Short mmCIF file of C-alpha atoms and ligand atoms in Angstrom, two decimals:
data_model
loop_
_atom_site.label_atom_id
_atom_site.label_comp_id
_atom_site.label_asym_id
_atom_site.label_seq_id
_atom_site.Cartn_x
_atom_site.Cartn_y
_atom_site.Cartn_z
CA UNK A 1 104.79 -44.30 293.85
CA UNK A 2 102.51 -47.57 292.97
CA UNK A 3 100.62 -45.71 290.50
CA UNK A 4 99.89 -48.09 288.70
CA UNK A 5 97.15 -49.69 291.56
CA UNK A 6 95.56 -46.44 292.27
CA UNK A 7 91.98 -46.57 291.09
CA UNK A 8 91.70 -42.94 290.09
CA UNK A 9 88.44 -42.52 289.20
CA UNK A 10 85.76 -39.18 290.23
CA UNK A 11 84.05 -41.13 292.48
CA UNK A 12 82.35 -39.65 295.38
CA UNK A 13 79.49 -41.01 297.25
CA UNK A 14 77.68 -38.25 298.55
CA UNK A 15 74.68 -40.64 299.50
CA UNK A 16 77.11 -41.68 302.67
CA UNK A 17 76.71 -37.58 303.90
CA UNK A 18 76.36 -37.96 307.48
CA UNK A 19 73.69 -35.86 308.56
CA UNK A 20 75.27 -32.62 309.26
CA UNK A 21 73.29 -30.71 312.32
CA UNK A 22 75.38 -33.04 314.38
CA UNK A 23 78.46 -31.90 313.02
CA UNK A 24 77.18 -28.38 313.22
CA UNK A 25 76.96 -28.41 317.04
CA UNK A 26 80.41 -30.34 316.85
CA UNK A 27 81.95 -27.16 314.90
CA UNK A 28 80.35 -24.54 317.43
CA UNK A 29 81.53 -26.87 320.37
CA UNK A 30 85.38 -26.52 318.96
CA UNK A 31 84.50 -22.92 318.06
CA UNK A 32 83.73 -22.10 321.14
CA UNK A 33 86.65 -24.07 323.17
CA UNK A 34 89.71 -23.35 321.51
CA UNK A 35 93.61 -24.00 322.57
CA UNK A 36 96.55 -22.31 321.71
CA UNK A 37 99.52 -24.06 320.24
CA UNK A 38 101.16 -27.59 322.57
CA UNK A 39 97.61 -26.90 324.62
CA UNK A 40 95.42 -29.24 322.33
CA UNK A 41 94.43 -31.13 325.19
CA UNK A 42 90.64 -30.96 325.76
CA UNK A 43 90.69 -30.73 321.68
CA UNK A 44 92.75 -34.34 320.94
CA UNK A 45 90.19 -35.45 324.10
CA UNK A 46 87.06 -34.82 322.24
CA UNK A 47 87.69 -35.54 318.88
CA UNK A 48 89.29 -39.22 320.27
CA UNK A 49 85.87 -39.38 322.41
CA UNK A 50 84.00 -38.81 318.68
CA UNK A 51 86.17 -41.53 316.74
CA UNK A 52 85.62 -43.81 319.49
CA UNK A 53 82.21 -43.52 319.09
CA UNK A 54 82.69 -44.71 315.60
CA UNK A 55 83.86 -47.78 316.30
CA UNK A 56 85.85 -49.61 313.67
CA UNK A 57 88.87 -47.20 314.08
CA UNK A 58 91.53 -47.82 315.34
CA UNK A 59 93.21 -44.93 317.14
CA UNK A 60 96.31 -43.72 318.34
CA UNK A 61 96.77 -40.75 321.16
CA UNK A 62 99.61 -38.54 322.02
CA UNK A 63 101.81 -39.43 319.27
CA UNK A 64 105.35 -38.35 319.20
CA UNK A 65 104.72 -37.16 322.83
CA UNK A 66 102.42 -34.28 321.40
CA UNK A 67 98.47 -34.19 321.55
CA UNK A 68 98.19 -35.17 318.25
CA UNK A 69 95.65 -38.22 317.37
CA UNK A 70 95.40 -40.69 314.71
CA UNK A 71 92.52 -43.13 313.31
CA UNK A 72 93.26 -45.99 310.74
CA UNK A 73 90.55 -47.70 308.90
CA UNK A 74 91.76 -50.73 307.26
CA UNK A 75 89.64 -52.17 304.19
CA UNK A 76 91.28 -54.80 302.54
CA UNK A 77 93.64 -54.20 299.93
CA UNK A 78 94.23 -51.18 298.23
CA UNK A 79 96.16 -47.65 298.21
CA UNK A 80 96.42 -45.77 302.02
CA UNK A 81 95.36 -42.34 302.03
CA UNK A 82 96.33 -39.91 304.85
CA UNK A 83 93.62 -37.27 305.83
CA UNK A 84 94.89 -34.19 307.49
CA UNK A 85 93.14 -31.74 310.11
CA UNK A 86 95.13 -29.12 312.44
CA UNK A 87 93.81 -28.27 315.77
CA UNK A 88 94.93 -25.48 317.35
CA UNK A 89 94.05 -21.91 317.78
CA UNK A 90 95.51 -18.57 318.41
CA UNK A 91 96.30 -15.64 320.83
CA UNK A 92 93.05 -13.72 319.20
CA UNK A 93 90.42 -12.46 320.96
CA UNK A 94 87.41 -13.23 319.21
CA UNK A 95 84.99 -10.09 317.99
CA UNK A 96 82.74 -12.12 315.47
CA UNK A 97 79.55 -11.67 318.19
CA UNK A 98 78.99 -14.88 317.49
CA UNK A 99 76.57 -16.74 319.85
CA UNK A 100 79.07 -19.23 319.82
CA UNK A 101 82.08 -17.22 319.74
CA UNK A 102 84.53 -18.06 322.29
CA UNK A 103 85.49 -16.26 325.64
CA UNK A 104 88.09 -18.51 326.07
CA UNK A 105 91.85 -17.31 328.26
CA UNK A 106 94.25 -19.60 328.10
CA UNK A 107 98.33 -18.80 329.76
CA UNK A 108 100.29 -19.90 326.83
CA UNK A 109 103.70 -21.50 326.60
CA UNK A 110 105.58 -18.58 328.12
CA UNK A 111 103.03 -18.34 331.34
CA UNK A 112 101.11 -15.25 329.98
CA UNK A 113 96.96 -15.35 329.80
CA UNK A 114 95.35 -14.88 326.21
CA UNK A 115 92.31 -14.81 325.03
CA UNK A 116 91.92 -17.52 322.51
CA UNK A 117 90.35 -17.32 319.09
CA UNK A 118 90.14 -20.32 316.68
CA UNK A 119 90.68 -17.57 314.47
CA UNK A 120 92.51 -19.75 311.67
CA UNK A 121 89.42 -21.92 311.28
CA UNK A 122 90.99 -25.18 312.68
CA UNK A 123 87.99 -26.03 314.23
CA UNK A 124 86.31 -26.45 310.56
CA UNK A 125 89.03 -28.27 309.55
CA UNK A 126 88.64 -30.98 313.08
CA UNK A 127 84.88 -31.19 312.61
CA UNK A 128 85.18 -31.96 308.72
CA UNK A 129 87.34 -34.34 309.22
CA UNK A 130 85.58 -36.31 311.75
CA UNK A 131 82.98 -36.10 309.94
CA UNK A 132 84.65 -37.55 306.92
CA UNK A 133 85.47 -40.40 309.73
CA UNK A 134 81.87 -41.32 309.64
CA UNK A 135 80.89 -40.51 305.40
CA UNK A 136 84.10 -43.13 305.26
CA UNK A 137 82.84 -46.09 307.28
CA UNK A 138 79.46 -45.72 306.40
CA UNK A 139 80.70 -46.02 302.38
CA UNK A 140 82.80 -48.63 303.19
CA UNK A 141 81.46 -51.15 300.80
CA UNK A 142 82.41 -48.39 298.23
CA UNK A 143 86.30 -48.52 298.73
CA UNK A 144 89.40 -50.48 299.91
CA UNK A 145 92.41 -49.81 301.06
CA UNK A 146 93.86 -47.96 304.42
CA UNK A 147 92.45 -44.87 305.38
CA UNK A 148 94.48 -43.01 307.76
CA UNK A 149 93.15 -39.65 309.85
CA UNK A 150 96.14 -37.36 311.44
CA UNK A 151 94.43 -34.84 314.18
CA UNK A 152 97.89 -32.66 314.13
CA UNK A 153 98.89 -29.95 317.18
CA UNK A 154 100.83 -27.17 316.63
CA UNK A 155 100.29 -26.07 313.52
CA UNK A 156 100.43 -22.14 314.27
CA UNK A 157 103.99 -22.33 316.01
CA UNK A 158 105.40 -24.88 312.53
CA UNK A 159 106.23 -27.43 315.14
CA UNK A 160 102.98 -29.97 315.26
CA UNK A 161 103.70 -31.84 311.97
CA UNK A 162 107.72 -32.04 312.54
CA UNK A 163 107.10 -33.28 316.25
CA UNK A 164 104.34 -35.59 315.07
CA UNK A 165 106.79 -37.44 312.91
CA UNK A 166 109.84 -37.21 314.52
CA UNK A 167 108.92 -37.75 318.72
CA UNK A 168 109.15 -40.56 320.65
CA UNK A 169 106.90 -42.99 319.28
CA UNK A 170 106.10 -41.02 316.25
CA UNK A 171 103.11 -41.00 313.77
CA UNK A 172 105.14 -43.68 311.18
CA UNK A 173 105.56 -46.11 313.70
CA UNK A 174 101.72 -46.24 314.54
CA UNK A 175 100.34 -46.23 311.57
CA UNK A 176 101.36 -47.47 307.47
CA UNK A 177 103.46 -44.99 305.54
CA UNK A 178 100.64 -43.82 303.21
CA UNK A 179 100.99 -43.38 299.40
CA UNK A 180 99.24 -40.24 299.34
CA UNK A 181 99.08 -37.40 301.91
CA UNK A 182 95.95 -34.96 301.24
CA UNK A 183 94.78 -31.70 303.48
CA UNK A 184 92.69 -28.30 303.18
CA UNK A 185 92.19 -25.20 304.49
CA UNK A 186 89.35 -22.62 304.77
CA UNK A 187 90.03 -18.88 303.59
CA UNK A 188 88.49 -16.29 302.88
CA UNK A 189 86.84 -16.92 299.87
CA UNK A 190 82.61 -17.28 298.64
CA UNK A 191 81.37 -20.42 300.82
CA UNK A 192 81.25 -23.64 298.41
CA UNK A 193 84.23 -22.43 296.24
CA UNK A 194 87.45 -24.61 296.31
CA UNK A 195 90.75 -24.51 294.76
CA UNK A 196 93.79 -26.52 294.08
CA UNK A 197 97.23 -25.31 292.49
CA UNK A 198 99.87 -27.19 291.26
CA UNK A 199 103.76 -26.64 292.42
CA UNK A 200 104.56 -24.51 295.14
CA UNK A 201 101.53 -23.78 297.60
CA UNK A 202 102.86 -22.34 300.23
CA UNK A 203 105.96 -20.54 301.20
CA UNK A 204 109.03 -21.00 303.73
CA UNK A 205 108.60 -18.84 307.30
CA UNK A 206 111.39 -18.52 309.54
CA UNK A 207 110.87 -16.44 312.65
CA UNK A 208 113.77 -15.53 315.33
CA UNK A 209 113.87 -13.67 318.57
CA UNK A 210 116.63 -11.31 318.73
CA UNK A 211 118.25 -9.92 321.74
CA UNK A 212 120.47 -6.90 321.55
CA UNK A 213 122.76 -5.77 324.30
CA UNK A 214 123.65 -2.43 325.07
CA UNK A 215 124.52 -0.88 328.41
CA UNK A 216 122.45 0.92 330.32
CA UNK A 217 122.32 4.27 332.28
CA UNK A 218 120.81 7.61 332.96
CA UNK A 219 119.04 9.43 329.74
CA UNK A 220 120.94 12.53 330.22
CA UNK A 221 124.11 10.69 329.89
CA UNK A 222 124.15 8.79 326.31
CA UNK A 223 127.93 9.02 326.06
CA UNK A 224 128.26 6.84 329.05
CA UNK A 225 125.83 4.37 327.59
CA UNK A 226 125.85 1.78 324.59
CA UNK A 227 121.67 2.57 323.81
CA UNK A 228 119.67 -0.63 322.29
CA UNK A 229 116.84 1.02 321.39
CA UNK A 230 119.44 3.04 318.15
CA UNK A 231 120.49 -0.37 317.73
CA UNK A 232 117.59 -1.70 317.42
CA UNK A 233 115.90 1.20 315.14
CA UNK A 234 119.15 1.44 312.59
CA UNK A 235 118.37 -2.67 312.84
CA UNK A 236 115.03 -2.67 311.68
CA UNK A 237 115.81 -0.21 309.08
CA UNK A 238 118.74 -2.36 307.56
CA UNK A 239 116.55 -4.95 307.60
CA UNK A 240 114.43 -3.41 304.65
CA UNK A 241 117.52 -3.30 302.26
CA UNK A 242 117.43 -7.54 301.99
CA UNK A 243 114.36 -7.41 300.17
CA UNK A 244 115.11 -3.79 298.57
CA UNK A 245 118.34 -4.22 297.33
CA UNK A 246 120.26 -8.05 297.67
CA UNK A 247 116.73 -10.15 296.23
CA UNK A 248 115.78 -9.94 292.45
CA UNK A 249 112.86 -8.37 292.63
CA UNK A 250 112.00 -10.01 289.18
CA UNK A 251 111.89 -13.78 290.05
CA UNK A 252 112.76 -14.20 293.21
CA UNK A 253 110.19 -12.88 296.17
CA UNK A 254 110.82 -12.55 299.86
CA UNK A 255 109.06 -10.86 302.84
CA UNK A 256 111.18 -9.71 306.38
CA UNK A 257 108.85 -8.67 308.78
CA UNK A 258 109.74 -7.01 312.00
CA UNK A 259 106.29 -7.85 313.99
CA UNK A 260 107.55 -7.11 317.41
CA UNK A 261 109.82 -4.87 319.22
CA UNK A 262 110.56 -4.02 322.77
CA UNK A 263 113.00 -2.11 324.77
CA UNK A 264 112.93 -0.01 327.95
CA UNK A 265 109.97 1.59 330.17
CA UNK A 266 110.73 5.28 331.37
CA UNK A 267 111.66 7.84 329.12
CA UNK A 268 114.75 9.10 330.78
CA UNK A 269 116.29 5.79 331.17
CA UNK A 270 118.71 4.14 328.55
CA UNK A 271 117.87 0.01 329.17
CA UNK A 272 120.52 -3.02 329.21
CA UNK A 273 118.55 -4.73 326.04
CA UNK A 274 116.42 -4.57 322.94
CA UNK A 275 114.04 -7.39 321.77
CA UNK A 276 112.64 -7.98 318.24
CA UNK A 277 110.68 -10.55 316.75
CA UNK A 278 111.05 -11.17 312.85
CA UNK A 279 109.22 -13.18 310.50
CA UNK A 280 110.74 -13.87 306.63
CA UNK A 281 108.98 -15.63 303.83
CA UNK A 282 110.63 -17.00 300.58
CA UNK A 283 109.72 -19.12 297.68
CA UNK A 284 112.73 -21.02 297.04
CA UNK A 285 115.56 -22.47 299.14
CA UNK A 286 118.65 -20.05 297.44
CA UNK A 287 116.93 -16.94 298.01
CA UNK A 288 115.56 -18.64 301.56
CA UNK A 289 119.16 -19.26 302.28
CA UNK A 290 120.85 -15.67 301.27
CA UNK A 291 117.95 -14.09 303.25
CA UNK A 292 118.71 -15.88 306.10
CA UNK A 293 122.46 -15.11 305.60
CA UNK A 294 121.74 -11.59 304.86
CA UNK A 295 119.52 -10.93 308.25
CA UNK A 296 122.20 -12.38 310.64
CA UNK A 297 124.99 -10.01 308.91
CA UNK A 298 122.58 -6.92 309.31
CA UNK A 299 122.03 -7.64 312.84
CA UNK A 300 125.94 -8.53 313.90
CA UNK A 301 127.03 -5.48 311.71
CA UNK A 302 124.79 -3.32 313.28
CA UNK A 303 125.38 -4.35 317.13
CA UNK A 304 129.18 -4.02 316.18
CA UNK A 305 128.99 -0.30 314.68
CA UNK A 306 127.12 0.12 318.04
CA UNK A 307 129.81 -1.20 319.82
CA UNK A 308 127.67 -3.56 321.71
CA UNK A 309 128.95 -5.24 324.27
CA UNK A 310 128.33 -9.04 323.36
CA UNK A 311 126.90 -10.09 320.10
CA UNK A 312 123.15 -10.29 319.56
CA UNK A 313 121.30 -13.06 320.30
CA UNK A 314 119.10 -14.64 317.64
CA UNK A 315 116.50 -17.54 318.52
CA UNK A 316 115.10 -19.40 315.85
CA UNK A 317 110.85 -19.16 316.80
CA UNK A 318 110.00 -21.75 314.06
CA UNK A 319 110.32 -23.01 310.23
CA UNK A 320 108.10 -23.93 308.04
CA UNK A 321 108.81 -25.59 304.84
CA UNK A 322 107.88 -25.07 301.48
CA UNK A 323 104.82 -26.89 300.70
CA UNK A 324 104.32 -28.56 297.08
CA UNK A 325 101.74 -29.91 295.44
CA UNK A 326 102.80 -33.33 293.37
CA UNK A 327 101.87 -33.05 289.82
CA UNK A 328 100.42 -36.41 289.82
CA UNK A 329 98.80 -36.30 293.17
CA UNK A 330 97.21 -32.88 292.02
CA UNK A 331 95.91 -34.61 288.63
CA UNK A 332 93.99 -37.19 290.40
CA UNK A 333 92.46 -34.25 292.80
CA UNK A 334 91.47 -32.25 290.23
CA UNK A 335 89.94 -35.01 288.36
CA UNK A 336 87.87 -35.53 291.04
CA UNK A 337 86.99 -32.07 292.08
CA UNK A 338 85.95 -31.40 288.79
CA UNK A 339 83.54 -34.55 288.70
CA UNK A 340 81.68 -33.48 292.18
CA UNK A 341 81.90 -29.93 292.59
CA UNK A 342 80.51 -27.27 290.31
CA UNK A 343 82.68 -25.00 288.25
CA UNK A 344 83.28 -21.60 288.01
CA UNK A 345 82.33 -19.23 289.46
CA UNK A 346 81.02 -20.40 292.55
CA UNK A 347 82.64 -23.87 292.38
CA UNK A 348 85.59 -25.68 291.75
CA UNK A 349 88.60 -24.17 290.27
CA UNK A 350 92.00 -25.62 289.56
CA UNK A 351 94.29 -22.22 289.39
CA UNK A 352 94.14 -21.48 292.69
CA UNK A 353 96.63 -18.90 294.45
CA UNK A 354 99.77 -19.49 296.76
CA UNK A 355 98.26 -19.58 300.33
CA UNK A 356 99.18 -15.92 302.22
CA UNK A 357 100.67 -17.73 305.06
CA UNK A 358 102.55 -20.73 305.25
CA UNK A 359 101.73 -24.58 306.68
CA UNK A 360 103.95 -27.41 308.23
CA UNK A 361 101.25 -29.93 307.03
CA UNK A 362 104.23 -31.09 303.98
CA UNK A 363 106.14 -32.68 306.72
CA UNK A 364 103.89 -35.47 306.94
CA UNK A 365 104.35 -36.89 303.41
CA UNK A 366 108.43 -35.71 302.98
CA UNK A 367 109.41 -37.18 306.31
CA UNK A 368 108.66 -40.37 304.24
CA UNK A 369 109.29 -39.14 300.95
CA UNK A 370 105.53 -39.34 299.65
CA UNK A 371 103.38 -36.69 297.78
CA UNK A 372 101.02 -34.78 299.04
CA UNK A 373 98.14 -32.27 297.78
CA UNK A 374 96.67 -29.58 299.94
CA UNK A 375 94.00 -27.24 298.50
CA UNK A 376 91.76 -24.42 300.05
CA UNK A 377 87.68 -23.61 300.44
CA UNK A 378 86.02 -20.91 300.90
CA UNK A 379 84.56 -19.90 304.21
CA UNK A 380 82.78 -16.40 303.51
CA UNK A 381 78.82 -15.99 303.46
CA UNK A 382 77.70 -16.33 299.94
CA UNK A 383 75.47 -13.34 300.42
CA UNK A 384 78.49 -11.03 301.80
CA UNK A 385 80.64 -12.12 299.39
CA UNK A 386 78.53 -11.17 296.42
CA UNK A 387 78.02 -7.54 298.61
CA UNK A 388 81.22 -7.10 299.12
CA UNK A 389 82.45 -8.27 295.08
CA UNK A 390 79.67 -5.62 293.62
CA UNK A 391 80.81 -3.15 296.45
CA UNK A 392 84.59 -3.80 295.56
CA UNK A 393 85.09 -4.06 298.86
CA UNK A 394 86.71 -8.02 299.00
CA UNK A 395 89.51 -6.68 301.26
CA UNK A 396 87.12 -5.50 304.03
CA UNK A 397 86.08 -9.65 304.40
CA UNK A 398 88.43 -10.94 307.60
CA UNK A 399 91.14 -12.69 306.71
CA UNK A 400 93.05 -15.49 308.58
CA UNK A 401 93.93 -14.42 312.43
CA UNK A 402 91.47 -11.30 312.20
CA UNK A 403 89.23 -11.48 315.35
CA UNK A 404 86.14 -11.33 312.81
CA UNK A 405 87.08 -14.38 310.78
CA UNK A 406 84.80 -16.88 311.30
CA UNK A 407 83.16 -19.04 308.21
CA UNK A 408 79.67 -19.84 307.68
CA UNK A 409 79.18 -22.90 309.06
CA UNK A 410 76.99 -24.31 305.97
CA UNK A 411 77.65 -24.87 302.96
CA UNK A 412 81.49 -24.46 304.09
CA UNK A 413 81.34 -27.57 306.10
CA UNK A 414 79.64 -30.04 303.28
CA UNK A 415 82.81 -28.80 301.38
CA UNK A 416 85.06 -29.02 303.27
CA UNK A 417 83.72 -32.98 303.69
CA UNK A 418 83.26 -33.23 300.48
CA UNK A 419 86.44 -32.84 299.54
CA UNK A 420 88.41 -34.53 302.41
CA UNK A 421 86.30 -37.50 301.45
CA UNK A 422 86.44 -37.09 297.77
CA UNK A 423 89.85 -36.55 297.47
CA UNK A 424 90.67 -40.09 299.81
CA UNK A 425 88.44 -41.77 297.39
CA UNK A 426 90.58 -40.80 294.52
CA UNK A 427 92.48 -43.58 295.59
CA UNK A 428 90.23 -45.98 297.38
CA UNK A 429 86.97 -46.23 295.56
CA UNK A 430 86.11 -49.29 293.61
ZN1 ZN B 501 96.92 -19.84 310.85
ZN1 ZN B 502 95.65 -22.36 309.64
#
């Protein structure tokens, strides 16, 4: 890493603030037209239409054969800084009552209609970081170097970043290979807070279709039949002892989640097959590995005291990576933070928590070996917060994916610019 040029100083220019009404309507205009996963069309559309408008930028469109989009400012010499957003949204159908919430349907990648939710908050994450596009051109005189802004698809399914990087004319051969990679994300969590952790942020996910085979027939007949849906019960059951009994429950975490299953549709009729749909969640790559191990042997064990006919079927749904934050990168973050945001309680705080879920934004800085930092903001009303906190009632706020979740648009949106622009600076002011 060139260290040694990065000019890490808390310097954030918060005189550049573009004015933020615009950017308001820009947030309820992404709120309101959300697309699922590989669908970021209309999305990468508008926000190239925005950075267009910018000028200065120059900008790069379906990269890696995906609808991802990427800006590069280049001024003079200096570190480059790469600026992450995620775009896409989710199967939810939105219940916030919002009078911009969004009524959207979209048929997703397997031809069936659903409504569609930006229910992760990607749409605060798009608008902040366009309009970090503008704070960053209009400070230019206070900074040089490359700045670099990755729109990224995909980010649900834990394919966006990978396909980004590694497709047909992919993001590295567009723009420079920066020196730092930075992103957020909005949570739950009182508006105008923001955290950063060092280390691990964010855990592995692996999630696999699984097909078992039986043999089908008439319900008053088992004998004559090899059933699924046994199979598939005494599966899911199994399934439990990985975590129970093979993983130290002292040091060594995991999650397997059986999120989906599906088999059959009369009651007096033993079907040909058995679906389920798991999701599992580690914090380091042995106990990701023996996990993994461990749920293939369940399921082949269990379809062979079955006697099933052919051997299940498993389909890998996606990966994520683990995601850590570099020491170093972190430092220079936290410097920063500390020098523009308030602190505790309703500020900045550098102990953050692991994120709940997991995030495939890493892949953008390990694909070419560089560090990265990726921190989170709050998103919840100030005034429900503090109701809920007295109440001790925090769980009741929507989470991530919850049809209700939807931030408060200000101050979560300064924030989230704030930092997206504060943290690039890190490295670029002078
Ligand atoms: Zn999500
Ligand atoms: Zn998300």
């Amino acid at each position: 890493m060139p260290a040694a040029k990065w000019n890490r100083r808390p310097t954030h220019d918060t005189g550049h603030l573009p004015s933020l009404d615009v950017y308001q309507d820009l947030y309820k205009h992404f709120h309101a037209h959300p697309e699922l996963s590989h669908l970021e069309s209309e999305t990468a559309a508008r926000v190239t239409e925005e950075l267009r408008s910018l000028g200065s930028y120059d900008i790069f469109t379906n990269i890696g054969e995906t609808h991802g989009v990427a800006a590069v400012l280049k001024n003079g010499e200096g570190a480059t800084v790469l600026l992450r957003a995620d775009m896409d949204g989710l199967p939810v159908e939105e219940k916030t009552g919002l009078e911009y919430a969004s009524k959207t349907r979209m048929r997703d990648s397997e031809g069936v209609e659903r409504p569609t939710m930006h229910a992760c908050g990607h749409d605060m994450h798009i608008t902040s970081l366009l309009a970090t596009a503008k704070l960053m051109l209009d400070a230019k005189k206070a900074w040089r170097g490359t700045l670099i802004l990755c729109f990224q698809p995909a980010e649900e399914k834990g394919a966006g970043a990978k396909a980004m990087v590694e497709g047909n004319g992919g993001l590295y051969t567009k723009v420079p290979i920066p020196d730092v990679v930075l992103g957020a994300h909005v949570m739950p969590g009182r508006a105008g807070s923001l955290e950063t952790k060092r280390g691990l942020v964010a855990s592995a996910a692996d999630s696999f279709r699984v097909t078992l085979h039986g043999r089908s027939g008439h319900g008053s007949q088992p004998h004559r039949t090899i059933d699924p849906i046994v199979m598939a019960a005494s599966t899911v059951l199994r399934l439990q002892t990985i975590v129970s009994r093979e993983v130290d429950p002292y040091n060594c975490p995991a999650v397997v989640t059986v999120g989906s299953i599906h088999a059959g549709d009369a009651e007096n009729i033993i079907p040909e097959h058995a679906e389920i749909k798991l999701n599992i969640r580690t914090l380091d790559p042995e106990t990701r590995a023996h996990v993994l191990e461990g749920t293939r042997r369940i399921i082949n064990a269990e379809a062979m005291a079955s006697n099933a006919p052919q051997e299940p079927e498993l389909e890998s749904l996606s990966n994520f990576p683990f995601l850590n934050n570099d020491d170093e990168v972190t430092t220079g973050i936290e410097t920063t933070f500390a020098g523009i945001f308030p602190g505790r309680p309703h500020g900045y705080s550098s102990d953050g928590p692991r994120l709940g879920g997991s995030e495939d934004f890493g892949i953008l800085a390990t694909s070419v070996n560089r560090p990265s930092c990726f921190w989170t903001y709050g998103g919840t009303d100030p005034a429900v917060w503090d109701e809920k906190e007295k109440e001790g009632k925090l769980k009741e706020i929507p989470i991530n994916h919850s049809s209700y979740f939807a931030p408060v648009i200000m101050p979560t949106l300064k924030v989230a610019i704030e930092g997206l622009a504060g943290g690039a600076l890190t490295w670029l002011a002078t």
